[in-house]
Tab-separated table of C-alpha atoms in Angstrom:
chain	number	residue	atom	x	y	z
A	292	MET	CA	-0.010	-0.010	-0.053
A	293	PHE	CA	2.770	2.486	0.993
A	294	ASN	CA	4.874	1.460	-2.032
A	295	GLN	CA	1.979	2.025	-4.313
A	296	SER	CA	1.303	5.429	-2.763
A	297	ARG	CA	4.965	6.270	-3.114
A	298	ARG	CA	4.934	5.184	-6.755
A	299	ASN	CA	1.851	7.279	-7.403
A	300	LEU	CA	3.454	10.351	-5.769
A	301	ALA	CA	6.608	9.857	-7.642
A	302	ARG	CA	4.686	9.357	-10.991
A	303	TRP	CA	2.585	12.437	-10.611
A	304	PHE	CA	5.612	14.566	-9.533
A	305	THR	CA	7.542	13.337	-12.537
A	306	LEU	CA	4.607	13.881	-14.855
A	307	SER	CA	3.967	17.380	-13.612
A	308	MET	CA	7.576	18.418	-13.553
A	309	GLY	CA	8.254	16.703	-16.869
A	310	SER	CA	5.336	18.628	-18.447
A	311	ILE	CA	6.774	21.888	-17.045
A	312	LEU	CA	10.266	20.889	-18.350
A	313	VAL	CA	9.061	20.077	-21.872
A	314	LEU	CA	7.025	23.274	-21.977
A	315	PHE	CA	10.015	25.247	-20.766
A	316	ALA	CA	12.322	23.630	-23.364
A	317	GLY	CA	9.800	24.455	-26.087
A	318	VAL	CA	9.565	28.104	-24.953
A	319	ILE	CA	13.396	28.373	-24.845
A	320	TYR	CA	13.669	26.924	-28.324
A	321	GLN	CA	11.042	29.398	-29.615
A	322	ILE	CA	12.853	32.390	-27.947
A	323	GLU	CA	16.168	31.231	-29.415
A	324	ALA	CA	14.628	30.898	-32.886
A	325	GLN	CA	13.105	34.353	-32.599
A	326	ASP	CA	16.275	35.952	-31.414
A	327	LYS	CA	18.173	34.552	-34.318
A	328	LEU	CA	15.529	35.759	-36.780
A	329	LYS	CA	15.670	39.232	-35.155
A	330	GLY	CA	19.454	39.239	-35.587
A	331	ILE	CA	19.076	38.365	-39.251
A	332	ASP	CA	16.431	41.076	-39.667
A	333	ARG	CA	18.797	43.637	-38.142
A	334	LEU	CA	21.555	42.536	-40.515
A	335	LEU	CA	19.217	42.805	-43.532
A	336	TYR	CA	18.084	46.245	-42.349
A	337	ASP	CA	21.691	47.483	-42.052
A	338	LYS	CA	22.497	46.234	-45.521
A	339	THR	CA	19.393	47.881	-47.059
A	340	ARG	CA	20.408	51.167	-45.303
A	341	VAL	CA	23.857	50.975	-46.972
A	342	MET	CA	22.234	50.327	-50.387
A	343	ALA	CA	19.556	53.019	-49.918
A	344	ALA	CA	22.266	55.551	-49.029
A	345	SER	CA	23.912	54.878	-52.388
A	346	VAL	CA	20.752	55.587	-54.391
A	347	ASN	CA	21.071	58.834	-56.289
A	348	TYR	CA	18.134	60.630	-57.743
A	349	LYS	CA	17.164	63.926	-59.432
A	350	VAL	CA	13.803	65.672	-59.313
A	351	ARG	CA	12.582	67.070	-62.652
A	352	GLN	CA	9.064	68.346	-63.158
A	353	ASN	CA	8.058	66.792	-59.798
A	354	GLN	CA	9.335	63.434	-61.079
A	355	SER	CA	12.246	61.600	-59.464
A	356	GLN	CA	14.796	60.048	-61.699
A	357	VAL	CA	16.657	57.239	-59.776
A	358	ASP	CA	20.228	56.342	-60.460
A	359	LEU	CA	21.287	52.924	-59.221
A	360	SER	CA	24.712	52.819	-60.701
A	361	ASN	CA	26.374	53.354	-57.336
A	362	VAL	CA	24.181	50.964	-55.325
A	363	PRO	CA	26.205	47.896	-54.209
A	364	LEU	CA	25.411	44.741	-56.187
A	365	LEU	CA	22.955	46.620	-58.348
A	366	GLY	CA	25.559	48.948	-59.825
A	367	SER	CA	28.788	48.121	-61.506
A	368	GLY	CA	31.505	45.940	-59.919
A	369	SER	CA	31.439	43.408	-57.015
A	370	HIS	CA	30.880	44.127	-53.376
A	371	PRO	CA	31.409	42.316	-50.000
A	372	LEU	CA	27.688	42.279	-49.433
A	373	ALA	CA	27.361	39.595	-52.094
A	374	GLU	CA	28.785	37.050	-49.589
A	375	ASP	CA	25.675	37.302	-47.373
A	376	LEU	CA	22.899	38.200	-49.876
A	377	ILE	CA	21.549	35.725	-52.239
A	378	TYR	CA	19.683	38.357	-54.304
A	379	VAL	CA	18.997	42.092	-54.419
A	380	ARG	CA	16.121	43.655	-56.386
A	381	TRP	CA	15.005	47.155	-57.096
A	382	TYR	CA	11.365	47.824	-57.958
A	383	ASN	CA	10.131	51.294	-58.989
A	384	VAL	CA	7.220	53.075	-57.341
A	385	GLU	CA	4.753	51.143	-59.484
A	386	GLY	CA	6.220	47.891	-58.303
A	387	ARG	CA	7.839	46.925	-61.606
A	388	LEU	CA	11.320	45.316	-61.617
A	389	VAL	CA	14.100	47.746	-62.637
A	390	ARG	CA	17.372	46.044	-61.699
A	391	PHE	CA	18.371	42.960	-59.818
A	392	PHE	CA	21.334	40.812	-58.620
A	393	GLY	CA	21.074	37.051	-58.325
A	394	ALA	CA	18.344	34.691	-59.601
A	395	SER	CA	15.752	36.035	-62.121
A	396	PRO	CA	12.934	37.629	-60.120
A	397	PRO	CA	9.273	38.274	-61.061
A	398	GLU	CA	8.616	41.397	-62.991
A	399	GLN	CA	6.119	42.644	-60.630
A	400	LEU	CA	6.535	43.125	-56.856
A	401	ASN	CA	4.039	40.560	-55.405
A	402	THR	CA	4.996	40.342	-51.789
A	403	SER	CA	4.085	42.542	-48.854
A	404	PHE	CA	6.453	44.852	-47.185
A	405	GLY	CA	8.550	43.799	-44.235
A	406	TYR	CA	10.368	40.548	-43.369
A	407	LEU	CA	9.365	37.132	-44.544
A	408	THR	CA	10.744	33.623	-44.314
A	409	ILE	CA	10.178	31.978	-47.686
A	410	GLN	CA	11.303	28.801	-49.428
A	411	SER	CA	13.192	29.196	-52.739
A	412	THR	CA	15.275	27.008	-55.009
A	413	ASP	CA	19.020	27.073	-54.995
A	414	PRO	CA	20.008	28.201	-58.448
A	415	VAL	CA	23.209	26.079	-58.274
A	416	LEU	CA	22.046	22.816	-56.633
A	417	GLY	CA	18.415	23.083	-57.637
A	418	THR	CA	17.285	22.132	-54.170
A	419	GLY	CA	14.949	23.859	-51.840
A	420	ILE	CA	16.453	26.563	-49.545
A	421	TRP	CA	14.961	28.681	-46.836
A	422	LEU	CA	15.563	32.462	-47.094
A	423	ARG	CA	14.897	35.467	-44.896
A	424	GLN	CA	13.636	38.258	-47.228
A	425	ALA	CA	13.264	41.971	-46.533
A	426	THR	CA	11.179	44.258	-48.741
A	427	LEU	CA	11.585	47.867	-47.662
A	428	PRO	CA	10.627	51.153	-49.284
A	429	VAL	CA	13.431	53.739	-50.065
A	430	ALA	CA	12.210	57.309	-49.519
A	431	GLY	CA	13.577	60.555	-50.997
A	432	ARG	CA	12.628	64.232	-50.634
A	433	THR	CA	9.585	63.821	-52.821
A	434	GLY	CA	8.408	60.576	-51.380
A	435	VAL	CA	9.059	56.937	-52.133
A	436	LEU	CA	11.737	56.378	-54.777
A	437	GLY	CA	11.256	52.616	-55.051
A	438	TYR	CA	11.429	49.310	-53.215
A	439	LEU	CA	14.589	47.455	-52.279
A	440	GLN	CA	14.202	43.709	-51.767
A	441	VAL	CA	17.043	41.619	-50.368
A	442	ALA	CA	17.289	38.040	-49.084
A	443	THR	CA	19.871	36.007	-47.191
A	444	PRO	CA	20.002	32.183	-46.710
A	445	LEU	CA	19.024	30.657	-43.404
A	446	ILE	CA	21.309	27.644	-43.649
A	447	GLU	CA	23.622	28.674	-40.835
A	448	THR	CA	20.698	29.654	-38.561
A	449	GLN	CA	18.990	26.327	-39.317
A	450	ASN	CA	22.207	24.478	-38.413
A	451	ASN	CA	22.488	26.276	-35.219
A	452	LEU	CA	18.794	25.643	-34.316
A	453	THR	CA	19.224	21.986	-35.197
A	454	GLN	CA	22.188	21.643	-32.914
A	455	PHE	CA	20.281	23.444	-30.173
A	456	GLN	CA	17.321	21.130	-30.686
A	457	LEU	CA	19.661	18.074	-30.545
A	458	VAL	CA	20.973	19.324	-27.267
A	459	LEU	CA	17.449	19.719	-25.937
A	460	THR	CA	16.531	16.275	-27.240
A	461	PHE	CA	19.277	14.707	-25.066
A	462	ALA	CA	19.061	17.030	-22.142
A	463	VAL	CA	15.300	16.785	-21.614
A	464	PRO	CA	15.138	12.989	-21.146
A	465	ILE	CA	18.211	13.003	-18.906
A	466	THR	CA	16.684	15.761	-16.752
A	467	LEU	CA	13.372	13.973	-16.725
A	468	GLY	CA	15.229	10.864	-15.362
A	469	LEU	CA	16.773	12.978	-12.652
A	470	ILE	CA	13.387	14.422	-11.831
A	471	GLY	CA	11.955	10.918	-11.551
A	472	LEU	CA	14.723	9.831	-9.127
A	473	THR	CA	14.191	13.053	-7.132
A	474	GLY	CA	10.411	12.430	-7.008
A	475	TRP	CA	10.964	8.815	-5.838
A	476	PHE	CA	13.304	10.135	-3.111
A	477	LEU	CA	10.947	12.937	-1.977
A	478	SER	CA	7.909	10.735	-2.084
A	479	GLY	CA	9.779	8.371	0.213
A	480	LEU	CA	10.463	11.200	2.663
A	481	ALA	CA	6.831	12.285	2.455
A	482	MET	CA	5.539	8.770	3.086
A	483	GLN	CA	7.798	8.174	6.067
A	484	PRO	CA	5.668	9.952	8.729
A	485	ILE	CA	2.466	8.491	7.285
A	486	ARG	CA	4.014	4.925	7.407
A	487	GLN	CA	5.108	5.461	11.012
A	488	ALA	CA	1.620	6.770	11.989
A	489	TYR	CA	-0.065	3.894	10.228
A	490	GLN	CA	2.272	1.316	11.795
A	491	GLN	CA	1.607	2.864	15.263
A	492	LEU	CA	-2.168	2.699	14.658
A	493	GLN	CA	-1.799	-0.909	13.387
A	494	GLN	CA	0.182	-1.857	16.424
A	495	PHE	CA	-2.263	-0.207	18.697
A	496	THR	CA	-5.180	-2.058	17.079
A	497	ALA	CA	-3.255	-5.337	17.430
A	498	ASP	CA	-2.292	-4.703	21.004
A	499	ALA	CA	-5.832	-3.540	21.957
A	500	SER	CA	-7.450	-6.552	20.271
A	501	HIS	CA	-4.982	-8.944	21.921
A	502	GLU	CA	-5.515	-7.375	25.349
A	503	LEU	CA	-9.364	-7.430	24.937
A	504	ARG	CA	-9.467	-11.191	24.236
A	505	SER	CA	-8.733	-12.191	27.890
A	506	PRO	CA	-11.434	-10.064	29.614
A	507	LEU	CA	-13.936	-11.088	26.882
A	508	SER	CA	-13.146	-14.661	27.541
A	509	ALA	CA	-13.619	-14.122	31.263
A	510	ILE	CA	-16.903	-12.358	30.707
A	511	LEU	CA	-18.120	-15.149	28.473
A	512	THR	CA	-17.042	-17.859	30.874
A	513	ASN	CA	-18.633	-16.176	33.889
A	514	ALA	CA	-21.837	-15.553	32.025
A	515	GLN	CA	-22.104	-19.164	30.901
A	516	LEU	CA	-21.325	-20.236	34.495
A	517	GLY	CA	-24.066	-17.969	35.739
A	518	LEU	CA	-26.486	-19.543	33.214
A	519	PHE	CA	-25.551	-22.941	34.475
A	520	ILE	CA	-25.963	-21.972	38.168
A	521	ALA	CA	-29.270	-20.209	37.530
A	522	ALA	CA	-30.645	-22.997	35.271
A	523	ASP	CA	-33.675	-23.297	37.556
A	524	ASP	CA	-34.262	-19.559	37.888
A	525	SER	CA	-35.703	-18.128	34.624
A	526	ARG	CA	-35.312	-14.522	35.812
A	527	TYR	CA	-31.549	-14.616	35.024
A	528	HIS	CA	-31.768	-16.454	31.628
A	529	HIS	CA	-32.510	-13.429	29.476
A	530	PRO	CA	-29.902	-11.058	30.879
A	531	LEU	CA	-27.174	-13.634	31.141
A	532	GLY	CA	-28.031	-14.852	27.615
A	533	ASN	CA	-27.614	-11.294	26.397
A	534	ILE	CA	-24.204	-11.151	28.084
A	535	VAL	CA	-23.124	-14.457	26.447
A	536	ASP	CA	-24.288	-13.274	22.959
A	537	SER	CA	-22.644	-9.847	23.362
A	538	ALA	CA	-19.320	-11.443	24.501
A	539	LYS	CA	-19.306	-13.841	21.675
A	540	SER	CA	-20.071	-11.048	19.201
A	541	MET	CA	-17.313	-8.881	20.747
A	542	GLY	CA	-14.986	-11.820	20.571
A	543	VAL	CA	-15.554	-12.191	16.812
A	544	LEU	CA	-15.008	-8.550	16.258
A	545	VAL	CA	-11.782	-8.548	18.300
A	546	ASN	CA	-10.482	-11.565	16.455
A	547	ASN	CA	-11.302	-9.930	13.092
A	548	LEU	CA	-9.614	-6.769	14.025
A	549	LEU	CA	-6.578	-8.648	15.259
A	550	LEU	CA	-6.433	-10.628	11.954
A	551	LEU	CA	-6.626	-7.396	9.930
A	552	ALA	CA	-3.902	-5.804	11.987
A	553	ARG	CA	-1.598	-8.835	11.785
A	554	HIS	CA	-1.757	-9.502	8.062
A	555	GLN	CA	-1.096	-6.170	6.481
A	556	GLY	CA	0.999	-6.371	3.256
A	557	ARG	CA	2.490	-9.539	1.796
A	558	LEU	CA	2.888	-12.642	3.850
A	559	ALA	CA	6.340	-13.749	4.920
A	560	PRO	CA	7.688	-16.552	2.581
A	561	GLU	CA	8.300	-18.871	5.580
A	562	SER	CA	4.591	-18.834	6.410
A	563	LEU	CA	3.646	-20.268	2.978
A	564	LYS	CA	3.121	-24.051	2.472
A	565	LEU	CA	2.446	-26.093	-0.634
A	566	LEU	CA	-1.276	-26.650	-0.476
A	567	SER	CA	-3.680	-28.751	-2.576
A	568	LEU	CA	-6.639	-26.636	-3.305
A	569	ASN	CA	-8.660	-29.668	-4.470
A	570	ALA	CA	-8.505	-31.170	-1.005
A	571	LEU	CA	-9.027	-27.904	0.911
A	572	LEU	CA	-12.070	-26.989	-1.083
A	573	LYS	CA	-13.548	-30.482	-1.031
A	574	ASN	CA	-13.237	-30.501	2.755
A	575	LEU	CA	-14.887	-27.079	3.084
A	576	ALA	CA	-17.611	-28.076	0.702
A	577	SER	CA	-18.390	-31.147	2.759
A	578	GLN	CA	-18.317	-29.080	5.914
A	579	PHE	CA	-20.823	-26.431	4.513
A	580	ALA	CA	-22.957	-29.013	2.840
A	581	THR	CA	-24.465	-29.753	6.262
A	582	ILE	CA	-25.159	-26.097	6.975
A	583	ALA	CA	-26.685	-25.631	3.469
A	584	LYS	CA	-28.868	-28.728	3.875
A	585	SER	CA	-30.254	-27.474	7.102
A	586	GLN	CA	-31.336	-24.338	5.228
A	587	ASN	CA	-32.794	-26.296	2.311
A	588	ILE	CA	-29.955	-25.034	0.065
A	589	LYS	CA	-28.246	-27.218	-2.532
A	590	LEU	CA	-24.416	-26.804	-2.342
A	591	ASN	CA	-22.348	-28.218	-5.229
A	592	TYR	CA	-18.614	-28.503	-5.702
A	593	GLU	CA	-16.877	-28.562	-9.073
A	594	GLN	CA	-13.145	-29.167	-9.438
A	595	PRO	CA	-10.803	-29.828	-12.397
A	596	GLU	CA	-9.453	-33.290	-13.120
A	597	ARG	CA	-5.917	-32.358	-12.350
A	598	GLN	CA	-4.569	-31.329	-8.934
A	599	VAL	CA	-4.130	-27.553	-8.350
A	600	GLU	CA	-1.373	-26.808	-5.856
A	601	LEU	CA	-0.096	-23.439	-4.738
A	602	TRP	CA	1.979	-21.858	-1.994
A	603	ALA	CA	-0.331	-20.322	0.615
A	604	ASP	CA	-1.058	-20.023	4.257
A	605	PRO	CA	-3.606	-22.843	4.727
A	606	ASP	CA	-5.412	-21.292	7.720
A	607	LEU	CA	-5.814	-17.883	6.048
A	608	LEU	CA	-6.917	-19.372	2.735
A	609	ARG	CA	-9.434	-21.537	4.502
A	610	GLN	CA	-10.847	-18.452	6.192
A	611	VAL	CA	-11.259	-16.802	2.760
A	612	VAL	CA	-13.394	-19.662	1.424
A	613	GLU	CA	-15.325	-20.040	4.732
A	614	ASN	CA	-16.245	-16.367	4.688
A	615	LEU	CA	-17.476	-16.531	1.113
A	616	LEU	CA	-19.421	-19.762	1.696
A	617	ASP	CA	-20.859	-18.444	4.919
A	618	ASN	CA	-22.140	-15.342	3.115
A	619	ALA	CA	-23.447	-17.309	0.196
A	620	CYS	CA	-25.506	-19.659	2.547
A	621	LYS	CA	-26.560	-16.707	4.667
A	622	TYR	CA	-28.025	-14.708	1.831
A	623	THR	CA	-29.515	-17.495	-0.269
A	624	SER	CA	-33.103	-18.339	0.425
A	625	GLY	CA	-34.409	-21.913	0.723
A	626	SER	CA	-34.428	-24.041	-2.452
A	627	GLY	CA	-31.574	-21.939	-3.781
A	628	THR	CA	-28.243	-23.247	-4.803
A	629	VAL	CA	-24.560	-22.379	-3.929
A	630	LEU	CA	-21.772	-23.496	-6.183
A	631	LEU	CA	-18.079	-23.764	-5.142
A	632	ARG	CA	-15.924	-24.095	-8.192
A	633	LEU	CA	-12.183	-24.538	-8.647
A	634	ILE	CA	-10.698	-23.558	-12.108
A	635	ALA	CA	-7.092	-24.190	-13.155
A	636	GLN	CA	-5.600	-21.503	-15.379
A	637	PRO	CA	-2.012	-21.263	-16.629
A	638	GLY	CA	-0.101	-19.757	-13.588
A	639	TRP	CA	-3.319	-19.022	-11.652
A	640	ALA	CA	-5.925	-20.839	-9.603
A	641	ILE	CA	-9.452	-19.480	-9.622
A	642	ILE	CA	-11.970	-20.085	-6.865
A	643	GLN	CA	-15.618	-19.163	-7.554
A	644	VAL	CA	-18.442	-19.006	-5.095
A	645	VAL	CA	-21.724	-18.613	-6.982
A	646	ASP	CA	-25.045	-18.209	-5.235
A	647	THR	CA	-28.679	-17.665	-6.258
A	648	GLY	CA	-29.276	-15.372	-3.347
A	649	ILE	CA	-30.670	-11.880	-2.863
A	650	GLY	CA	-27.706	-10.241	-4.624
A	651	ILE	CA	-25.991	-6.907	-3.950
A	652	PRO	CA	-27.131	-3.552	-5.392
A	653	GLU	CA	-24.811	-2.254	-8.082
A	654	ALA	CA	-24.174	0.998	-6.155
A	655	ASP	CA	-22.780	-0.979	-3.178
A	656	LEU	CA	-20.435	-3.260	-5.169
A	657	PRO	CA	-17.419	-0.800	-5.187
A	658	TYR	CA	-17.550	-0.634	-1.390
A	659	ILE	CA	-18.444	-4.042	-0.061
A	660	PHE	CA	-14.705	-4.861	0.586
A	661	ASN	CA	-14.229	-1.745	2.754
A	662	ARG	CA	-13.981	-2.287	6.457
A	663	PHE	CA	-17.209	-1.897	8.479
A	664	TYR	CA	-19.255	-1.328	5.219
A	665	GLN	CA	-22.712	-2.908	5.310
A	666	VAL	CA	-25.180	-2.965	2.427
A	667	ASP	CA	-28.187	-0.951	3.540
A	668	THR	CA	-30.713	-3.618	2.540
A	669	GLU	CA	-32.264	-6.748	3.989
A	670	ARG	CA	-28.797	-8.247	3.260
A	671	SER	CA	-27.405	-6.612	6.370
A	672	GLN	CA	-30.498	-6.752	8.498
A	673	GLY	CA	-30.161	-9.320	11.156
A	674	SER	CA	-26.887	-10.577	9.841
A	675	GLY	CA	-25.136	-9.986	13.079
A	676	GLY	CA	-21.892	-9.038	11.330
A	677	PHE	CA	-19.651	-6.029	11.602
A	678	GLY	CA	-18.871	-5.588	7.881
A	679	LEU	CA	-15.315	-7.058	8.310
A	680	GLY	CA	-15.806	-10.490	6.594
A	681	LEU	CA	-15.185	-9.283	2.982
A	682	ALA	CA	-12.479	-6.857	4.094
A	683	ILE	CA	-10.670	-9.802	5.637
A	684	VAL	CA	-11.168	-11.868	2.482
A	685	ARG	CA	-9.718	-9.169	0.260
A	686	GLN	CA	-6.780	-8.548	2.576
A	687	ILE	CA	-5.837	-12.238	2.749
A	688	VAL	CA	-6.242	-12.584	-1.013
A	689	GLN	CA	-4.024	-9.562	-1.633
A	690	ALA	CA	-1.524	-10.833	0.996
A	691	HIS	CA	-1.140	-13.878	-1.219
A	692	GLY	CA	-0.555	-11.739	-4.307
A	693	GLY	CA	-4.092	-12.394	-5.734
A	694	GLN	CA	-7.201	-10.540	-6.574
A	695	ILE	CA	-10.907	-10.757	-5.905
A	696	HIS	CA	-13.805	-9.740	-8.107
A	697	VAL	CA	-17.528	-9.768	-7.568
A	698	THR	CA	-20.508	-9.537	-9.899
A	699	SER	CA	-24.033	-9.461	-8.604
A	700	THR	CA	-27.640	-8.896	-9.714
A	701	VAL	CA	-30.295	-8.088	-7.153
A	702	GLY	CA	-32.644	-10.905	-6.902
A	703	LYS	CA	-30.552	-13.326	-8.999
A	704	GLY	CA	-27.409	-13.905	-6.983
A	705	SER	CA	-23.738	-13.076	-6.701
A	706	THR	CA	-20.451	-14.469	-7.947
A	707	PHE	CA	-17.214	-13.991	-5.991
A	708	GLN	CA	-14.076	-14.892	-7.882
A	709	VAL	CA	-10.688	-15.286	-6.154
A	710	GLU	CA	-7.635	-15.407	-8.382
A	711	LEU	CA	-4.393	-16.705	-6.807
A	712	PRO	CA	-0.938	-17.100	-8.398
A	713	LEU	CA	0.371	-20.674	-8.320
A	714	LYS	CA	3.935	-19.646	-7.727
A	715	PRO	CA	4.949	-17.745	-4.661
A	716	TYR	CA	5.745	-14.079	-5.176
A	717	GLN	CA	9.278	-12.933	-4.983
């Protein structure tokens, strides 16, 4: 129970911190990508400023005549800017192409102003290439002289981002593993006081139950002795009988509590013995056949042809089947049937107790294995139980590494199925 809680705490801690880590890594990657694009945009802006400063123009009759002969890359001669720019284009005010450097552009300006990331084709290799393009207006004294469009490849930026992404790809899982280890360690620390408190409560329950057994036995013995002495005086029969019944009931409750307190968690390997389920169930079926017959109930037992043996605590496993058969007989009306069935499955032994009794409401099924839970129907009326029988059954089954399931229909009966591993747990 505590290990499962610790695993759940560690799992949720790792999931929550891992989600934050992945989100943080994604944000960091986006910020890095945006920073690099902003750096490229600043570089393109600086280059366009250098080119725009070289644009000469004259104003005649309110018309600007632009001279691009001194503009780097668009004029005569080479220029260092060619190392970073893949193309430069000049469009006039009407958006028609006037002059260009690099690959052949469209004759009409067909893109919006500003910065764009576009995919183009490498003129040398003929492969796709991502570019950062800037299209900016160049203004003069009389207004806009034209539009300068430049572009630079993003290969280096993409390589840098790929390396950064690779670093994150390795760093995130490693960090996630460290978070998981930290979560496991912290959940262990968090569970420690809970474990100590639970163990103290368990020890108190065991001690109190153990200490109560002696006075209860004394009360029961003295009450029975009183009944014997006052056999001829009917005035004492009823009160002394009530004391005897109460003492017996309290004795059952104390024994059940002591059993629950003693068998928390898995059983110690040394307490397990190789047990033949065929023989155990046959013996129990024979024992309960008498009880069932007295209630006009037909009890059947079915077993496989081969022997089913498993490692278990015989006394505890006997109590499991006894509790289930006792409930089946208790809540099955006359002329009903109870079936005890043993099924052999690969690696597992399955015990079924099927009755045609009053059944259990569907709303109560998830809770019937809880301690002190009683179904609020005629099922619990006059049963005299404390709601611990099925809790004991589940605890013993789980202590053997098994599981228990129940299906039931009101008015038609119930089926309890116990699944036990054949091999002892490690």
